[in-house]
CSV table of C-alpha atoms and ligand atoms in Angstrom, one decimal:
chain,number,residue,atom,x,y,z
A,1,MET,CA,46.9,-5.3,62.9
A,2,ASN,CA,47.1,-5.4,67.3
A,3,LEU,CA,45.1,-9.0,69.0
A,4,SER,CA,42.0,-8.0,69.5
A,5,HIS,CA,41.2,-7.3,65.6
A,6,PHE,CA,43.3,-11.2,65.9
A,7,ILE,CA,41.0,-12.6,67.6
A,8,ALA,CA,38.3,-11.1,65.8
A,9,VAL,CA,38.7,-11.8,62.3
A,10,TYR,CA,39.3,-15.3,63.7
A,11,ALA,CA,36.0,-15.6,66.2
A,12,PHE,CA,34.0,-14.2,62.3
A,13,LEU,CA,36.5,-17.2,60.3
A,14,PHE,CA,35.2,-19.8,63.0
A,15,TYR,CA,31.5,-19.0,62.7
A,16,LEU,CA,31.5,-19.1,58.9
A,17,SER,CA,32.8,-22.4,58.8
A,18,MET,CA,30.8,-23.5,61.4
A,19,CYS,CA,27.7,-21.9,58.8
A,20,LYS,CA,28.6,-23.8,56.4
A,21,GLY,CA,29.2,-27.0,58.2
A,22,TYR,CA,26.0,-26.6,59.6
A,23,LEU,CA,23.7,-26.4,56.5
A,24,THR,CA,25.8,-29.0,54.3
A,25,THR,CA,25.0,-31.0,57.3
A,26,HIS,CA,21.3,-30.1,57.2
A,27,ARG,CA,21.1,-30.1,53.1
A,28,PHE,CA,21.9,-33.8,53.3
A,29,PHE,CA,19.9,-34.4,56.4
A,30,THR,CA,17.3,-32.4,55.0
A,31,ARG,CA,17.6,-35.2,51.3
A,32,ARG,CA,17.9,-38.6,53.4
A,33,THR,CA,14.5,-37.4,54.8
A,34,ILE,CA,12.5,-36.4,51.9
A,35,GLU,CA,14.0,-39.3,49.9
A,36,THR,CA,13.2,-42.0,52.6
A,37,SER,CA,9.6,-40.1,53.1
A,38,ARG,CA,9.5,-40.5,48.3
A,39,CYS,CA,10.7,-44.6,49.2
A,40,ARG,CA,8.0,-45.1,51.9
A,41,SER,CA,5.9,-43.7,49.9
A,42,LEU,CA,6.4,-45.3,46.9
A,43,LEU,CA,6.4,-49.0,48.4
A,44,SER,CA,3.7,-48.2,50.8
A,45,ALA,CA,1.9,-48.1,47.5
A,46,GLY,CA,3.3,-51.4,46.5
A,47,GLY,CA,2.9,-52.6,50.3
A,48,THR,CA,6.0,-53.2,51.3
A,49,SER,CA,7.4,-53.0,54.8
A,50,LEU,CA,10.4,-51.8,55.0
A,51,SER,CA,13.1,-53.9,57.6
A,52,SER,CA,15.8,-51.3,59.0
A,53,SER,CA,19.0,-53.2,57.5
A,54,ALA,CA,17.5,-53.5,54.2
A,55,SER,CA,15.8,-49.4,53.8
A,56,SER,CA,19.3,-47.8,52.8
A,57,SER,CA,20.6,-49.4,49.6
A,58,ASN,CA,16.5,-50.3,48.1
A,59,VAL,CA,16.2,-46.7,49.4
A,60,ALA,CA,19.4,-45.8,46.9
A,61,LYS,CA,17.8,-47.6,43.9
A,62,TYR,CA,13.8,-47.1,44.2
A,63,THR,CA,14.9,-43.3,44.7
A,64,SER,CA,15.7,-43.5,41.0
A,65,LEU,CA,12.6,-44.4,40.0
A,66,SER,CA,11.0,-41.2,40.6
A,67,ALA,CA,14.0,-38.9,41.9
A,68,PRO,CA,14.9,-36.3,39.4
A,69,VAL,CA,17.6,-37.0,36.4
A,70,SER,CA,20.6,-38.0,38.4
A,71,ALA,CA,24.2,-38.3,36.6
A,72,SER,CA,24.6,-42.0,36.3
A,73,LYS,CA,21.2,-42.0,34.3
A,74,VAL,CA,22.0,-39.7,31.0
A,75,GLU,CA,25.4,-42.0,30.9
A,76,ARG,CA,23.3,-44.7,30.7
A,77,LYS,CA,23.0,-45.5,26.3
A,78,THR,CA,20.0,-47.6,24.9
A,79,PHE,CA,20.2,-50.2,22.9
A,80,ASN,CA,19.8,-48.6,20.0
A,81,ARG,CA,22.4,-45.6,20.6
A,82,PHE,CA,24.6,-48.6,21.3
A,83,MET,CA,24.1,-50.2,18.4
A,84,GLN,CA,24.4,-47.5,16.2
A,85,ILE,CA,28.1,-46.5,17.6
A,86,GLU,CA,29.2,-49.9,17.3
A,87,LEU,CA,27.7,-49.8,13.0
A,88,TRP,CA,29.7,-46.0,13.3
A,89,ARG,CA,32.7,-48.4,14.2
A,90,THR,CA,32.3,-50.9,11.4
A,91,PRO,CA,30.7,-49.6,8.5
A,92,GLU,CA,30.5,-52.8,6.0
A,93,LEU,CA,27.7,-54.1,9.7
A,94,GLU,CA,26.2,-51.1,9.0
A,95,ALA,CA,23.3,-52.9,7.2
A,96,LEU,CA,22.6,-54.0,9.8
A,97,TYR,CA,21.2,-51.4,12.0
A,98,PRO,CA,17.0,-51.8,10.9
A,99,ILE,CA,17.0,-55.5,11.2
A,100,LEU,CA,18.6,-54.9,15.6
A,101,CYS,CA,15.3,-51.8,15.7
A,102,SER,CA,13.3,-54.3,15.2
A,103,ILE,CA,14.9,-57.2,16.5
A,104,GLU,CA,14.4,-54.6,19.8
A,105,VAL,CA,10.6,-53.7,19.7
A,106,ALA,CA,10.0,-57.3,18.8
A,107,CYS,CA,11.9,-58.4,22.3
A,108,ARG,CA,9.8,-55.7,23.6
A,109,ASP,CA,6.9,-56.9,23.1
A,110,ILE,CA,6.7,-60.4,22.9
A,111,ASN,CA,8.3,-59.5,26.5
A,112,ARG,CA,5.0,-57.7,27.3
A,113,LEU,CA,2.6,-60.3,26.0
A,114,MET,CA,5.0,-62.8,28.4
A,115,ARG,CA,4.2,-60.4,31.9
A,116,ARG,CA,0.3,-60.6,30.8
A,117,ILE,CA,-0.1,-64.7,29.8
A,118,SER,CA,-3.5,-65.1,32.5
A,119,THR,CA,-4.8,-61.7,32.4
A,120,ASP,CA,-4.8,-61.9,28.1
A,121,ASN,CA,-5.7,-65.1,28.4
A,122,LEU,CA,-2.5,-66.1,26.0
A,123,ASP,CA,-1.7,-68.9,28.0
A,124,GLY,CA,-2.6,-73.0,27.1
A,125,LEU,CA,-2.8,-74.1,23.1
A,126,HIS,CA,-3.2,-73.4,20.0
A,127,GLY,CA,-4.8,-76.1,18.8
A,128,ASN,CA,-1.8,-76.9,15.8
A,129,ILE,CA,0.8,-79.5,15.7
A,130,ASN,CA,4.8,-77.6,14.3
A,131,VAL,CA,7.1,-78.8,12.3
A,132,GLN,CA,8.7,-80.9,15.2
A,133,GLY,CA,5.8,-82.9,16.4
A,134,GLU,CA,4.7,-80.8,19.2
A,135,ASP,CA,1.3,-79.1,20.2
A,136,GLN,CA,2.3,-75.1,19.4
A,137,LYS,CA,1.4,-73.0,21.7
A,138,LYS,CA,0.0,-69.7,21.1
A,139,LEU,CA,2.0,-67.9,22.1
A,140,ASP,CA,4.7,-69.3,20.0
A,141,VAL,CA,2.6,-68.3,17.5
A,142,ILE,CA,2.0,-65.1,18.4
A,143,ALA,CA,5.5,-64.6,19.2
A,144,ASN,CA,6.7,-65.9,15.6
A,145,ARG,CA,4.3,-63.4,13.6
A,146,ILE,CA,6.0,-60.6,15.6
A,147,MET,CA,9.0,-61.8,14.8
A,148,LYS,CA,8.9,-62.5,11.3
A,149,ASN,CA,7.0,-59.4,10.8
A,150,ALA,CA,9.8,-58.0,12.5
A,151,LEU,CA,12.1,-58.7,10.5
A,152,CYS,CA,11.2,-58.4,7.3
A,153,CYS,CA,9.9,-55.0,7.6
A,154,SER,CA,13.2,-53.9,9.2
A,155,GLY,CA,13.9,-54.0,4.6
A,156,LYS,CA,17.2,-55.7,5.4
A,157,ILE,CA,16.0,-59.2,5.9
A,158,SER,CA,15.0,-61.6,2.2
A,159,ILE,CA,14.5,-65.1,4.1
A,160,VAL,CA,13.9,-66.3,7.6
A,161,ALA,CA,14.1,-69.2,9.0
A,162,SER,CA,11.8,-70.4,12.6
A,163,GLU,CA,11.7,-73.2,15.0
A,164,GLU,CA,7.8,-73.0,14.6
A,165,ASP,CA,7.8,-73.1,10.2
A,166,GLU,CA,8.8,-76.5,8.2
A,167,ARG,CA,10.8,-74.4,5.8
A,168,PRO,CA,12.6,-71.2,5.4
A,169,CYS,CA,10.4,-68.0,3.8
A,170,LEU,CA,11.2,-65.5,1.8
A,171,CYS,CA,10.3,-62.1,3.3
A,172,SER,CA,7.6,-61.2,0.4
A,173,ALA,CA,5.7,-64.4,1.3
A,174,VAL,CA,5.6,-63.7,4.8
A,175,THR,CA,4.4,-59.3,4.5
A,176,ASP,CA,2.6,-60.8,1.4
A,177,ASN,CA,4.0,-57.7,-0.8
A,178,SER,CA,5.8,-58.1,-3.8
A,179,ASN,CA,7.3,-54.8,-3.2
A,180,SER,CA,10.7,-56.4,-3.9
A,181,ALA,CA,12.4,-54.3,-0.1
A,182,PHE,CA,10.8,-57.6,1.1
A,183,SER,CA,13.0,-59.6,-1.6
A,184,ASN,CA,16.2,-57.8,-1.5
A,185,GLY,CA,17.5,-57.8,2.1
A,186,GLU,CA,21.2,-58.1,1.7
A,187,PHE,CA,21.1,-60.2,5.1
A,188,ALA,CA,18.8,-63.6,5.8
A,189,ALA,CA,17.2,-64.6,10.2
A,190,VAL,CA,17.1,-68.1,11.6
A,191,PHE,CA,15.5,-67.7,15.5
A,192,ASP,CA,13.6,-69.9,18.0
A,193,PRO,CA,10.8,-67.3,17.8
A,194,LEU,CA,9.8,-68.5,21.9
A,195,ASP,CA,12.5,-71.0,23.4
A,196,GLY,CA,11.4,-72.7,26.2
A,197,SER,CA,7.7,-73.4,25.3
A,198,SER,CA,7.3,-76.0,28.4
A,199,ASN,CA,7.3,-73.4,30.6
A,200,ILE,CA,5.5,-70.7,29.5
A,201,ASP,CA,2.7,-71.8,31.6
A,202,SER,CA,3.7,-71.2,35.2
A,203,GLY,CA,5.4,-67.7,33.9
A,204,LEU,CA,8.9,-69.3,34.1
A,205,PRO,CA,12.4,-67.8,32.6
A,206,THR,CA,12.0,-67.8,28.6
A,207,GLY,CA,13.5,-66.6,25.8
A,208,THR,CA,13.2,-65.8,22.2
A,209,ILE,CA,17.6,-66.8,20.1
A,210,PHE,CA,18.2,-65.4,17.4
A,211,GLY,CA,20.9,-65.5,14.0
A,212,ILE,CA,21.8,-63.7,11.2
A,213,TYR,CA,23.3,-64.7,8.8
A,214,GLN,CA,24.2,-63.1,5.6
A,215,ASN,CA,23.4,-64.0,1.8
A,216,PRO,CA,25.4,-65.6,0.2
A,217,LYS,CA,26.8,-63.5,-2.5
A,218,TYR,CA,27.3,-66.2,-5.8
A,219,GLY,CA,24.5,-68.6,-6.6
A,220,PRO,CA,21.1,-68.9,-5.3
A,221,ARG,CA,19.6,-67.2,-3.2
A,222,ASP,CA,17.2,-69.9,-2.1
A,223,PRO,CA,16.0,-70.1,0.7
A,224,LEU,CA,17.0,-72.9,2.2
A,225,THR,CA,20.5,-71.7,1.0
A,226,THR,CA,21.1,-68.8,2.4
A,227,THR,CA,19.7,-69.9,5.5
A,228,THR,CA,21.6,-73.8,6.5
A,229,GLN,CA,25.4,-71.9,6.4
A,230,LYS,CA,27.7,-72.8,9.6
A,231,GLY,CA,27.6,-71.5,12.2
A,232,SER,CA,30.7,-70.4,11.5
A,233,GLU,CA,29.0,-68.2,9.5
A,234,LEU,CA,26.6,-65.9,12.1
A,235,ILE,CA,27.6,-62.0,12.0
A,236,VAL,CA,25.5,-61.7,14.2
A,237,ALA,CA,23.9,-64.0,17.5
A,238,GLY,CA,21.8,-62.8,20.5
A,239,TYR,CA,19.2,-64.2,22.8
A,240,CYS,CA,16.5,-62.2,25.0
A,241,LEU,CA,16.0,-63.7,28.4
A,242,TYR,CA,11.5,-62.7,29.4
A,243,SER,CA,12.2,-62.9,33.1
A,244,ALA,CA,12.3,-61.8,36.6
A,245,ALA,CA,13.7,-58.9,34.0
A,246,CYS,CA,14.3,-59.1,31.1
A,247,HIS,CA,17.3,-58.7,28.7
A,248,ILE,CA,18.7,-58.7,25.2
A,249,VAL,CA,22.3,-60.6,25.3
A,250,ILE,CA,23.2,-60.6,21.6
A,251,THR,CA,27.1,-60.4,19.5
A,252,LEU,CA,28.6,-58.6,16.4
A,253,ARG,CA,30.9,-60.4,17.1
A,254,THR,CA,32.4,-57.2,18.3
A,255,GLY,CA,32.2,-59.1,22.6
A,256,LEU,CA,29.4,-60.2,23.4
A,257,HIS,CA,26.7,-57.4,25.6
A,258,ILE,CA,23.3,-56.9,27.8
A,259,PHE,CA,21.2,-54.9,27.9
A,260,THR,CA,18.1,-55.1,29.9
A,261,LEU,CA,15.3,-53.9,30.2
A,262,ASP,CA,13.6,-50.5,32.2
A,263,ASP,CA,9.9,-50.7,32.6
A,264,VAL,CA,9.5,-47.4,33.0
A,265,THR,CA,11.5,-45.8,30.2
A,266,GLY,CA,10.7,-49.0,27.8
A,267,GLU,CA,14.3,-48.7,26.7
A,268,PHE,CA,16.5,-51.1,27.1
A,269,TYR,CA,20.0,-50.1,28.9
A,270,LEU,CA,23.8,-51.6,28.3
A,271,THR,CA,24.0,-52.9,31.6
A,272,ARG,CA,27.1,-55.0,30.9
A,273,SER,CA,29.0,-54.7,28.0
A,274,ASN,CA,32.5,-56.8,26.6
A,275,VAL,CA,30.8,-59.6,29.0
A,276,ARG,CA,33.5,-62.3,30.0
A,277,ILE,CA,32.3,-65.7,31.0
A,278,PRO,CA,34.0,-67.4,34.3
A,279,ARG,CA,36.9,-69.2,33.6
A,280,SER,CA,35.2,-72.6,35.2
A,281,GLY,CA,32.2,-72.7,37.2
A,282,PRO,CA,30.3,-73.9,39.8
A,283,ILE,CA,26.9,-74.8,37.4
A,284,TYR,CA,26.2,-78.1,35.9
A,285,SER,CA,22.7,-77.4,34.1
A,286,PHE,CA,21.2,-81.2,32.5
A,287,ASN,CA,18.2,-82.8,33.0
A,288,ASP,CA,19.3,-85.3,35.0
A,289,ALA,CA,15.4,-87.6,34.2
A,290,ASN,CA,17.6,-89.1,31.4
A,291,ALA,CA,20.9,-90.0,32.7
A,292,ALA,CA,20.0,-94.0,31.8
A,293,THR,CA,19.6,-92.5,28.6
A,294,TRP,CA,22.7,-90.5,27.8
A,295,ASP,CA,26.5,-91.5,27.0
A,296,PRO,CA,28.1,-93.5,29.9
A,297,ALA,CA,31.1,-90.3,29.5
A,298,VAL,CA,28.7,-88.0,30.4
A,299,ASN,CA,27.7,-90.1,33.9
A,300,TYR,CA,31.3,-91.0,34.3
A,301,PHE,CA,32.3,-86.9,34.0
A,302,LEU,CA,28.5,-85.7,35.6
A,303,SER,CA,29.2,-88.2,38.8
A,304,ASP,CA,33.2,-87.1,38.4
A,305,LEU,CA,32.4,-83.1,38.7
A,306,LYS,CA,29.2,-83.8,41.3
A,307,THR,CA,32.3,-85.6,43.8
A,308,LYS,CA,35.0,-83.0,43.0
A,309,SER,CA,37.7,-85.8,41.8
A,310,ILE,CA,37.2,-83.3,38.6
A,311,ARG,CA,38.3,-79.5,39.8
A,312,ASN,CA,39.6,-76.9,39.0
A,313,LYS,CA,42.0,-74.7,40.0
A,314,SER,CA,40.0,-71.2,39.3
A,315,CYS,CA,37.0,-72.6,40.9
A,316,SER,CA,36.8,-73.7,45.2
A,317,LYS,CA,33.2,-73.5,45.0
A,318,ASN,CA,30.9,-76.5,44.8
A,319,PRO,CA,29.7,-77.9,42.1
A,320,SER,CA,25.8,-76.7,42.4
A,321,ALA,CA,22.0,-78.2,39.9
A,322,ARG,CA,20.4,-75.7,38.0
A,323,TYR,CA,18.1,-76.7,35.4
A,324,MET,CA,15.1,-74.3,34.8
A,325,GLY,CA,13.9,-76.0,31.7
A,326,ALA,CA,14.9,-73.6,29.2
A,327,LEU,CA,17.4,-72.8,27.1
A,328,VAL,CA,18.1,-69.3,27.3
A,329,ALA,CA,17.6,-69.4,31.4
A,330,ASP,CA,20.1,-72.3,31.9
A,331,VAL,CA,22.6,-70.3,29.3
A,332,HIS,CA,22.4,-67.2,31.2
A,333,ASN,CA,22.9,-68.5,34.2
A,334,ILE,CA,26.2,-70.5,32.8
A,335,LEU,CA,27.8,-66.8,30.8
A,336,ILE,CA,27.2,-64.7,34.5
A,337,ASN,CA,28.0,-67.7,36.5
A,338,GLY,CA,30.1,-69.7,35.2
A,339,GLY,CA,29.9,-73.9,34.7
A,340,ILE,CA,28.2,-76.4,32.0
A,341,PHE,CA,24.3,-76.7,30.2
A,342,GLY,CA,24.0,-80.1,28.5
A,343,TYR,CA,21.4,-81.6,26.0
A,344,PRO,CA,23.0,-84.5,25.6
A,345,GLY,CA,21.7,-87.5,23.2
A,346,SER,CA,20.2,-90.1,24.4
A,347,LYS,CA,19.8,-93.9,23.2
A,348,ILE,CA,16.6,-93.4,21.1
A,349,LYS,CA,18.3,-89.9,20.3
A,350,PRO,CA,22.0,-89.8,19.5
A,351,GLU,CA,20.8,-86.3,18.2
A,352,GLY,CA,20.0,-84.9,20.9
A,353,LYS,CA,17.1,-83.0,21.1
A,354,LEU,CA,17.8,-78.6,20.9
A,355,ARG,CA,18.5,-77.4,16.4
A,356,LEU,CA,21.9,-77.0,15.1
A,357,LEU,CA,20.5,-73.9,13.7
A,358,TYR,CA,18.5,-71.2,15.7
A,359,GLU,CA,18.9,-72.4,19.5
A,360,ALA,CA,22.3,-73.9,18.8
A,361,ASN,CA,24.6,-72.2,16.4
A,362,PRO,CA,23.7,-68.8,18.2
A,363,ILE,CA,24.3,-70.2,21.9
A,364,ALA,CA,27.5,-70.8,20.6
A,365,MET,CA,28.8,-67.8,19.0
A,366,MET,CA,27.8,-66.0,22.1
A,367,ILE,CA,29.5,-68.3,24.4
A,368,GLU,CA,33.0,-69.4,21.7
A,369,GLU,CA,32.3,-64.6,21.6
A,370,ALA,CA,32.5,-64.0,25.8
A,371,GLY,CA,35.8,-66.5,26.0
A,372,GLY,CA,33.9,-70.1,26.6
A,373,MET,CA,32.8,-73.3,24.3
A,374,ALA,CA,30.3,-74.9,22.7
A,375,SER,CA,30.7,-78.1,21.7
A,376,ASN,CA,28.4,-81.5,20.2
A,377,GLY,CA,30.8,-84.0,23.2
A,378,PHE,CA,33.3,-84.1,19.9
A,379,GLY,CA,33.6,-80.9,18.2
A,380,ARG,CA,33.2,-77.7,17.4
A,381,ILE,CA,29.5,-76.5,17.4
A,382,LEU,CA,30.1,-73.6,14.4
A,383,ASP,CA,32.4,-76.0,12.3
A,384,MET,CA,29.1,-79.1,11.9
A,385,PRO,CA,27.4,-78.3,8.1
A,386,VAL,CA,23.8,-77.4,8.7
A,387,LYS,CA,22.1,-80.0,6.2
A,388,ASP,CA,18.1,-79.7,7.6
A,389,VAL,CA,17.1,-76.3,8.6
A,390,HIS,CA,15.4,-78.4,11.7
A,391,GLN,CA,18.6,-80.6,12.5
A,392,ARG,CA,19.0,-81.2,16.2
A,393,THR,CA,22.6,-82.2,18.0
A,394,PRO,CA,23.6,-83.0,21.3
A,395,LEU,CA,24.8,-80.0,22.9
A,396,PHE,CA,27.0,-79.3,25.3
A,397,VAL,CA,28.1,-75.2,26.4
A,398,GLY,CA,29.8,-72.3,28.5
A,399,SER,CA,33.3,-72.9,30.4
A,400,VAL,CA,36.7,-73.8,28.9
A,401,ASP,CA,37.2,-76.2,31.1
A,402,GLU,CA,34.7,-77.9,32.4
A,403,VAL,CA,33.0,-78.5,28.9
A,404,SER,CA,37.2,-79.6,27.0
A,405,GLU,CA,36.4,-82.5,30.3
A,406,LEU,CA,33.3,-82.9,29.4
A,407,GLN,CA,35.4,-83.9,25.9
A,408,ARG,CA,37.8,-85.1,27.0
A,409,TYR,CA,35.3,-87.8,28.8
A,410,MET,CA,33.7,-88.5,25.2
A,411,THR,CA,36.5,-88.9,23.6
A,412,PHE,CA,38.7,-91.3,26.1
A,413,PHE,CA,35.3,-93.8,27.0
A,414,GLN,CA,34.4,-93.5,22.9
A,415,ALA,CA,37.8,-94.9,22.1
A,416,GLY,CA,37.4,-97.2,25.1
A,417,SER,CA,34.1,-98.6,23.7
A,418,LYS,CA,35.5,-99.5,19.9
B,1,FBP,P1,12.0,-74.5,22.8
B,1,FBP,O1,11.2,-75.0,23.7
B,1,FBP,O2,11.8,-74.1,21.1
B,1,FBP,O3,11.2,-76.3,21.9
B,1,FBP,O4,12.6,-76.0,22.9
B,1,FBP,C1,13.3,-77.2,23.0
B,1,FBP,C2,13.3,-76.6,25.1
B,1,FBP,O5,12.6,-76.0,25.8
B,1,FBP,C3,15.2,-75.9,25.2
B,1,FBP,O6,14.4,-74.1,25.4
B,1,FBP,C4,15.6,-77.0,26.8
B,1,FBP,O7,16.1,-76.4,26.9
B,1,FBP,C5,15.0,-77.8,26.8
B,1,FBP,O8,14.2,-77.5,25.7
B,1,FBP,C6,13.9,-78.5,27.7
B,1,FBP,O9,14.4,-79.7,27.5
B,1,FBP,P2,13.3,-81.2,28.3
B,1,FBP,O10,12.3,-80.1,29.3
B,1,FBP,O11,13.5,-81.9,28.1
B,1,FBP,O12,14.5,-80.6,29.5
C-alpha cells in the first residue's frame, strides 16, 4: 500500500466518522425540537408560558405525559403488582390481597370526588351529627359508604369500625347480605374515611386513614372485641393523602412505601419504597391556638425548640411551623422532612382530640416502621389498651430526636408537679 492509497483510505474513514457525528447531532436536535414543540403545544393548551430556565427540566417531565413509553415508565411498579410480590414473599398474608386492592379502588374513588367538590356540589354539611358530636360533611358520609362497601365486598373482612359510625358493624349488615362470604372474613378494618373534614370546603389537603387487624383466632368474634385490639396487633396500616398529588402510604410491617396516583393512567405507582423518616427535622406541627390549655411541659418544649435551645446535631435547619389542620397532611410532611406533629391533651380535654383506634394507631405503626416514634407523651401509642372504639389520646409523632425530647420534658415536668 503506497502513501496515496494510505491517504485515500484515511480520508474515507474520516469522512465516514464525520457523517456519523452529523447524523447523531442532527437526530438529537430534531428530537429536541419535536419534543419542545409538542411540550409548547401541551402547555399552551394549558395556557402557561415557559420561562427559558424552566423549559429544560419541565420539557423532559411534561413530554413524559404523551411521549412514547420510555424505559423508566415500563419499570414503574403499580400498587397491585407491588402487593402481589410483597404477599408472595409473605404467604401467610396472601389473603390480604383483595383487601388491599379494594382500599386502592376506594381511595381512587374518594380522590376523584375530592377533585369535584365544587363542580358537583359535594361541599357543605350533610345535616347529621356523628358520634363525635361533629356536623357531618356530605363527603364524610359518602367516603364512609365507599370505604365500608369496598372493604366488605373484598370478601375477606367481617367487621368494620369507622369514625363516622357509633359502633363497629358486621359486613353482612353493611352489604345487607347474609351470604357467609360477608361475615366469614378473617380480618377486621378500622378507618377514618375522611380525615381533616374541616379542610374539605376550602379544597385543602384531606386524607383517609386505615388499619387492618386479624380476627382473634379463639374466643368470641364480636365486633367490639375484634376491633379494640392494641395498635401493636395491627398487620396493615396506611393513609391516602388527597392533595396536590394523591399518595397511598402503606405498611404491611415490611417497610413503609409510597404510591402516587398517575392521573393519566389512573394507576398508583410505587414512588418511594422503604421510606425512612429523618432522625431529626425542622418542622413542628401544633395548633398553637390551643397552647394556653396545654400541659406547661409542652409549651416549655416548644419554646425551647423555637429558640433552638433544643437543637439536635442531626438537623442544622432552623425550626419551622407548619400546620394544615389535617392529621394525614401534617404527618406526611413530617414523614418526608422530619420534625414533630403534636395534638396534646388540654385542661378541658386531657385525652386530646384525636382517636386512638383509627387515627393514632395506624399513624403510629407507619411512623415506627419508618424509624420514627409515636407517643402519648409518656409512652408508646401502640402499647395503649383500647377500651372504646372512639377513645381519644394525646398524640406526639415524628422524628425520634424530637419526640423523645418531648417525652423527656413531659416526664420531667410531671415528676416536678407531684
Ligand atoms: P377529622 O376531620 O377526621 O375529624 O380529624 C380530626 C382532625 O381534623 C385532624 O385531621 C387534625 O389533625 C385535627 O382534627 C385538627 O384539629 P384542630 O382544628 O383542632 O386543630
